[in-house]
mmCIF file of C-alpha atoms in Angstrom:
data_model
loop_
_atom_site.group_PDB
_atom_site.id
_atom_site.type_symbol
_atom_site.label_atom_id
_atom_site.label_comp_id
_atom_site.label_asym_id
_atom_site.label_seq_id
_atom_site.Cartn_x
_atom_site.Cartn_y
_atom_site.Cartn_z
ATOM 1 C CA GLN A 23 113.177 106.202 121.494
ATOM 2 C CA LYS A 24 112.607 109.171 119.202
ATOM 3 C CA GLU A 25 114.848 109.536 116.168
ATOM 4 C CA VAL A 26 115.551 113.131 117.180
ATOM 5 C CA GLU A 27 116.028 113.905 120.863
ATOM 6 C CA GLN A 28 116.017 117.389 122.323
ATOM 7 C CA ASP A 29 116.227 118.586 125.899
ATOM 8 C CA PRO A 30 112.909 120.345 126.536
ATOM 9 C CA GLY A 31 114.400 122.683 129.132
ATOM 10 C CA PRO A 32 113.060 125.107 130.092
ATOM 11 C CA LEU A 33 116.108 127.305 129.662
ATOM 12 C CA SER A 34 116.223 130.760 131.227
ATOM 13 C CA VAL A 35 119.077 133.182 130.501
ATOM 14 C CA PRO A 36 119.770 136.880 131.022
ATOM 15 C CA GLU A 37 119.716 139.264 128.106
ATOM 16 C CA GLY A 38 123.041 139.299 126.259
ATOM 17 C CA ALA A 39 123.943 135.703 127.124
ATOM 18 C CA ILE A 40 125.113 133.136 124.597
ATOM 19 C CA VAL A 41 122.545 130.377 124.267
ATOM 20 C CA SER A 42 123.351 126.839 123.180
ATOM 21 C CA LEU A 43 120.519 124.559 122.088
ATOM 22 C CA ASN A 44 121.246 120.951 121.220
ATOM 23 C CA CYS A 45 119.749 117.869 119.643
ATOM 24 C CA THR A 46 120.938 114.358 118.949
ATOM 25 C CA TYR A 47 119.643 112.052 116.254
ATOM 26 C CA SER A 48 119.885 108.344 115.585
ATOM 27 C CA ASN A 49 119.010 107.940 111.892
ATOM 28 C CA SER A 50 122.195 107.885 109.824
ATOM 29 C CA ALA A 51 120.150 108.646 106.694
ATOM 30 C CA PHE A 52 119.354 112.169 107.883
ATOM 31 C CA GLN A 53 121.055 114.758 105.694
ATOM 32 C CA TYR A 54 118.981 117.908 106.188
ATOM 33 C CA PHE A 55 118.928 119.641 109.538
ATOM 34 C CA MET A 56 116.677 122.524 110.428
ATOM 35 C CA TRP A 57 115.851 124.791 113.330
ATOM 36 C CA TYR A 58 112.354 126.151 113.721
ATOM 37 C CA ARG A 59 111.279 128.845 116.168
ATOM 38 C CA GLN A 60 107.790 128.844 117.629
ATOM 39 C CA TYR A 61 106.346 131.749 119.568
ATOM 40 C CA SER A 62 103.599 131.055 122.069
ATOM 41 C CA ARG A 63 100.318 130.025 120.429
ATOM 42 C CA LYS A 64 101.763 130.391 116.929
ATOM 43 C CA GLY A 65 102.900 127.979 114.240
ATOM 44 C CA PRO A 66 106.624 127.209 113.892
ATOM 45 C CA GLU A 67 108.700 129.187 111.416
ATOM 46 C CA LEU A 68 111.993 128.178 109.837
ATOM 47 C CA LEU A 69 115.023 129.825 111.396
ATOM 48 C CA MET A 70 117.925 128.073 109.664
ATOM 49 C CA TYR A 71 118.817 124.910 107.821
ATOM 50 C CA THR A 72 122.008 123.056 106.927
ATOM 51 C CA TYR A 73 122.810 120.163 104.647
ATOM 52 C CA SER A 74 125.149 117.445 105.949
ATOM 53 C CA SER A 75 127.910 118.514 108.337
ATOM 54 C CA GLY A 76 129.243 121.984 108.952
ATOM 55 C CA ASN A 77 128.337 125.421 110.239
ATOM 56 C CA LYS A 78 125.983 128.072 108.983
ATOM 57 C CA GLU A 79 125.759 131.587 110.349
ATOM 58 C CA ASP A 80 122.938 134.100 110.025
ATOM 59 C CA GLY A 81 123.329 137.226 112.102
ATOM 60 C CA ARG A 82 123.285 136.266 115.775
ATOM 61 C CA PHE A 83 122.412 132.647 114.981
ATOM 62 C CA THR A 84 124.807 129.812 114.145
ATOM 63 C CA ALA A 85 123.709 126.293 113.276
ATOM 64 C CA GLN A 86 126.191 123.467 113.588
ATOM 65 C CA VAL A 87 125.956 119.809 112.566
ATOM 66 C CA ASP A 88 128.427 117.080 113.508
ATOM 67 C CA LYS A 89 127.409 113.941 111.656
ATOM 68 C CA SER A 90 130.145 111.843 113.225
ATOM 69 C CA SER A 91 128.533 112.272 116.637
ATOM 70 C CA LYS A 92 124.989 112.838 115.308
ATOM 71 C CA TYR A 93 124.799 116.145 117.119
ATOM 72 C CA ILE A 94 122.887 119.285 116.057
ATOM 73 C CA SER A 95 123.417 122.657 117.719
ATOM 74 C CA LEU A 96 122.033 126.171 117.526
ATOM 75 C CA PHE A 97 123.926 129.059 119.103
ATOM 76 C CA ILE A 98 122.362 132.428 119.772
ATOM 77 C CA ARG A 99 124.730 135.301 120.492
ATOM 78 C CA ASP A 100 123.713 138.438 122.376
ATOM 79 C CA SER A 101 120.335 136.932 123.193
ATOM 80 C CA GLN A 102 117.349 139.274 123.349
ATOM 81 C CA PRO A 103 113.993 139.037 125.133
ATOM 82 C CA SER A 104 112.442 138.754 121.652
ATOM 83 C CA ASP A 105 114.303 135.426 121.261
ATOM 84 C CA SER A 106 112.057 133.920 123.948
ATOM 85 C CA ALA A 107 110.295 131.070 122.191
ATOM 86 C CA THR A 108 110.330 127.311 121.724
ATOM 87 C CA TYR A 109 113.124 126.112 119.438
ATOM 88 C CA LEU A 110 112.593 122.879 117.530
ATOM 89 C CA CYS A 111 115.249 120.948 115.658
ATOM 90 C CA ALA A 112 114.162 118.821 112.709
ATOM 91 C CA SER A 113 115.808 116.396 110.306
ATOM 92 C CA SER A 114 115.064 114.753 106.981
ATOM 93 C CA GLY A 115 116.748 112.287 104.678
ATOM 94 C CA ASP A 116 117.982 112.269 101.100
ATOM 95 C CA ALA A 117 116.068 111.120 98.038
ATOM 96 C CA GLY A 118 115.748 107.343 97.861
ATOM 97 C CA GLY A 119 115.548 106.850 101.606
ATOM 98 C CA THR A 120 112.481 106.156 103.723
ATOM 99 C CA SER A 121 112.895 109.443 105.589
ATOM 100 C CA TYR A 122 112.943 111.494 102.370
ATOM 101 C CA GLY A 123 110.316 114.191 102.312
ATOM 102 C CA LYS A 124 109.356 113.809 105.965
ATOM 103 C CA LEU A 125 110.510 116.004 108.779
ATOM 104 C CA THR A 126 111.233 114.413 112.152
ATOM 105 C CA PHE A 127 111.125 116.964 114.943
ATOM 106 C CA GLY A 128 112.715 117.022 118.364
ATOM 107 C CA GLN A 129 110.585 117.746 121.419
ATOM 108 C CA GLY A 130 111.443 121.474 121.409
ATOM 109 C CA THR A 131 113.343 123.571 123.979
ATOM 110 C CA ILE A 132 111.532 126.410 125.732
ATOM 111 C CA LEU A 133 113.844 129.435 125.976
ATOM 112 C CA THR A 134 113.224 132.543 128.063
ATOM 113 C CA VAL A 135 115.544 135.532 127.817
ATOM 114 C CA HIS A 136 114.879 137.935 130.665
ATOM 115 C CA PRO A 137 115.888 141.607 130.625
ATOM 116 C CA ASN B 15 98.994 136.029 100.155
ATOM 117 C CA ALA B 16 97.166 134.627 103.156
ATOM 118 C CA GLY B 17 99.715 131.803 103.432
ATOM 119 C CA VAL B 18 98.420 128.720 105.261
ATOM 120 C CA THR B 19 95.036 129.096 106.908
ATOM 121 C CA GLN B 20 93.376 126.690 109.326
ATOM 122 C CA THR B 21 89.843 126.524 110.641
ATOM 123 C CA PRO B 22 88.547 126.330 113.260
ATOM 124 C CA LYS B 23 90.996 127.865 115.753
ATOM 125 C CA PHE B 24 89.424 126.035 118.693
ATOM 126 C CA GLN B 25 87.137 123.024 118.913
ATOM 127 C CA VAL B 26 85.672 120.915 121.681
ATOM 128 C CA LEU B 27 84.326 117.477 120.808
ATOM 129 C CA LYS B 28 82.749 114.651 122.720
ATOM 130 C CA THR B 29 84.193 111.169 122.489
ATOM 131 C CA GLY B 30 82.924 109.426 119.380
ATOM 132 C CA GLN B 31 82.094 112.563 117.411
ATOM 133 C CA SER B 32 83.642 113.155 114.015
ATOM 134 C CA MET B 33 84.867 116.388 112.504
ATOM 135 C CA THR B 34 87.049 117.851 109.789
ATOM 136 C CA LEU B 35 89.898 120.275 110.340
ATOM 137 C CA GLN B 36 90.303 122.528 107.345
ATOM 138 C CA CYS B 37 93.610 123.634 105.837
ATOM 139 C CA ALA B 38 94.165 125.804 102.786
ATOM 140 C CA GLN B 39 97.180 127.478 101.192
ATOM 141 C CA ASP B 40 97.405 130.023 98.400
ATOM 142 C CA MET B 41 101.103 129.640 97.561
ATOM 143 C CA ASN B 42 100.640 126.873 94.966
ATOM 144 C CA HIS B 43 102.696 124.512 97.115
ATOM 145 C CA GLU B 44 102.746 120.868 96.086
ATOM 146 C CA TYR B 45 103.592 119.437 99.491
ATOM 147 C CA MET B 46 101.194 119.661 102.434
ATOM 148 C CA SER B 47 101.228 117.931 105.776
ATOM 149 C CA TRP B 48 99.444 117.632 109.103
ATOM 150 C CA TYR B 49 101.180 117.514 112.481
ATOM 151 C CA ARG B 50 99.987 117.231 116.025
ATOM 152 C CA GLN B 51 101.859 118.875 118.882
ATOM 153 C CA ASP B 52 101.663 117.522 122.397
ATOM 154 C CA PRO B 53 103.621 118.623 125.493
ATOM 155 C CA GLY B 54 107.010 116.915 125.613
ATOM 156 C CA MET B 55 106.485 115.230 122.233
ATOM 157 C CA GLY B 56 107.323 117.929 119.736
ATOM 158 C CA LEU B 57 105.603 117.854 116.352
ATOM 159 C CA ARG B 58 104.577 114.463 115.007
ATOM 160 C CA LEU B 59 103.632 113.897 111.402
ATOM 161 C CA ILE B 60 100.113 112.497 110.886
ATOM 162 C CA HIS B 61 99.647 112.453 107.101
ATOM 163 C CA TYR B 62 101.212 114.214 104.175
ATOM 164 C CA SER B 63 100.603 114.787 100.485
ATOM 165 C CA VAL B 64 103.106 115.380 97.686
ATOM 166 C CA GLY B 65 100.446 116.647 95.307
ATOM 167 C CA ALA B 66 96.756 116.546 94.419
ATOM 168 C CA GLY B 67 95.469 112.984 94.595
ATOM 169 C CA ILE B 68 98.513 111.626 96.451
ATOM 170 C CA THR B 69 98.613 111.098 100.206
ATOM 171 C CA ASP B 70 100.666 108.968 102.568
ATOM 172 C CA GLN B 71 100.871 108.162 106.247
ATOM 173 C CA GLY B 72 103.236 109.753 108.696
ATOM 174 C CA GLU B 73 104.282 108.698 112.169
ATOM 175 C CA VAL B 74 100.871 108.754 113.900
ATOM 176 C CA PRO B 75 98.107 108.194 111.286
ATOM 177 C CA ASN B 76 95.647 106.057 113.267
ATOM 178 C CA GLY B 77 92.247 107.660 113.772
ATOM 179 C CA TYR B 78 92.753 110.237 111.021
ATOM 180 C CA ASN B 79 91.901 110.381 107.315
ATOM 181 C CA VAL B 80 93.019 112.804 104.640
ATOM 182 C CA SER B 81 92.347 113.488 100.993
ATOM 183 C CA ARG B 82 93.820 115.964 98.515
ATOM 184 C CA SER B 83 91.466 116.784 95.674
ATOM 185 C CA THR B 84 93.013 120.193 94.927
ATOM 186 C CA THR B 85 96.444 121.742 95.321
ATOM 187 C CA GLU B 86 95.053 124.333 97.736
ATOM 188 C CA ASP B 87 93.155 122.219 100.268
ATOM 189 C CA PHE B 88 94.176 119.397 102.582
ATOM 190 C CA PRO B 89 91.469 118.577 105.158
ATOM 191 C CA LEU B 90 92.087 116.274 108.116
ATOM 192 C CA ARG B 91 89.182 114.112 109.270
ATOM 193 C CA LEU B 92 88.810 112.659 112.738
ATOM 194 C CA LEU B 93 86.639 109.596 112.309
ATOM 195 C CA SER B 94 85.604 108.944 115.929
ATOM 196 C CA ALA B 95 87.240 111.359 118.338
ATOM 197 C CA ALA B 96 89.027 110.025 121.408
ATOM 198 C CA PRO B 97 90.510 111.895 124.395
ATOM 199 C CA SER B 98 93.978 110.846 123.183
ATOM 200 C CA GLN B 99 93.421 113.097 120.164
ATOM 201 C CA THR B 100 93.323 116.185 122.357
ATOM 202 C CA SER B 101 96.167 118.216 120.897
ATOM 203 C CA VAL B 102 97.164 121.222 118.837
ATOM 204 C CA TYR B 103 97.042 120.452 115.124
ATOM 205 C CA PHE B 104 99.218 122.239 112.591
ATOM 206 C CA CYS B 105 98.961 122.162 108.849
ATOM 207 C CA ALA B 106 102.045 123.009 106.792
ATOM 208 C CA SER B 107 102.953 123.405 103.143
ATOM 209 C CA SER B 108 106.141 123.682 101.149
ATOM 210 C CA TYR B 109 107.119 124.095 97.533
ATOM 211 C CA GLY B 110 108.663 120.662 97.196
ATOM 212 C CA VAL B 111 110.992 118.126 98.660
ATOM 213 C CA PRO B 112 113.392 118.122 100.358
ATOM 214 C CA LEU B 113 111.565 120.136 102.910
ATOM 215 C CA MET B 114 113.829 123.080 103.451
ATOM 216 C CA GLU B 115 111.083 125.381 104.576
ATOM 217 C CA GLN B 116 107.633 124.394 105.578
ATOM 218 C CA PHE B 117 105.126 127.174 106.138
ATOM 219 C CA PHE B 118 102.889 126.442 109.093
ATOM 220 C CA GLY B 119 99.365 127.558 109.759
ATOM 221 C CA PRO B 120 98.296 129.071 113.098
ATOM 222 C CA GLY B 121 97.030 125.772 114.477
ATOM 223 C CA THR B 122 93.755 124.298 115.720
ATOM 224 C CA ARG B 123 93.409 123.566 119.430
ATOM 225 C CA LEU B 124 91.237 120.478 119.826
ATOM 226 C CA THR B 125 89.864 119.134 123.092
ATOM 227 C CA VAL B 126 88.070 115.798 123.192
ATOM 228 C CA LEU B 127 86.010 115.190 126.321
#
């Protein structure tokens, strides 16, 4: 079983919809949680990151971490066709732990936003 | 800045052949890493380096070698290619740890026949 699990989808939504992307993780040492976006045939690029539990908002995007349930979420409001991409969650641990300095990625969710 | 560059973009190998995937960055980043991306598996860490002269294994290191003689370059060597190594390979770099933001290259698509 992977340390970070993500539903690969694919997920197809109409333009303007609210999108919810989710991951679960099993390693209690994970403290850093990131979302990367990957367009077709490109390298991933960082979208957002959070440390420990809580919410973080950036424009139409909100990242949420619930450490008690080991659940990571990304919400996209007013989704646009340009949001169509693969979204990857990733986690890493604190200094002193074996997962420090290494990112563990989920499988990625393919999202299509159609006009 | 060119960022992270990878060569070649595409490569086809026969089983048993060896080759080197090149990765370079011009951002003076200390940390560099190699991932492979397979359908349904996400990105898996192969090897990483926290600075020139220092490398370590990731999740799937078997069949691959790395070295880091300069800050800028981090080549990945396939010793004896196997069909199971057919994948898309990404190189990434970041300023330090923890890895808040890794900058990824455009990838190398490798097919092993």
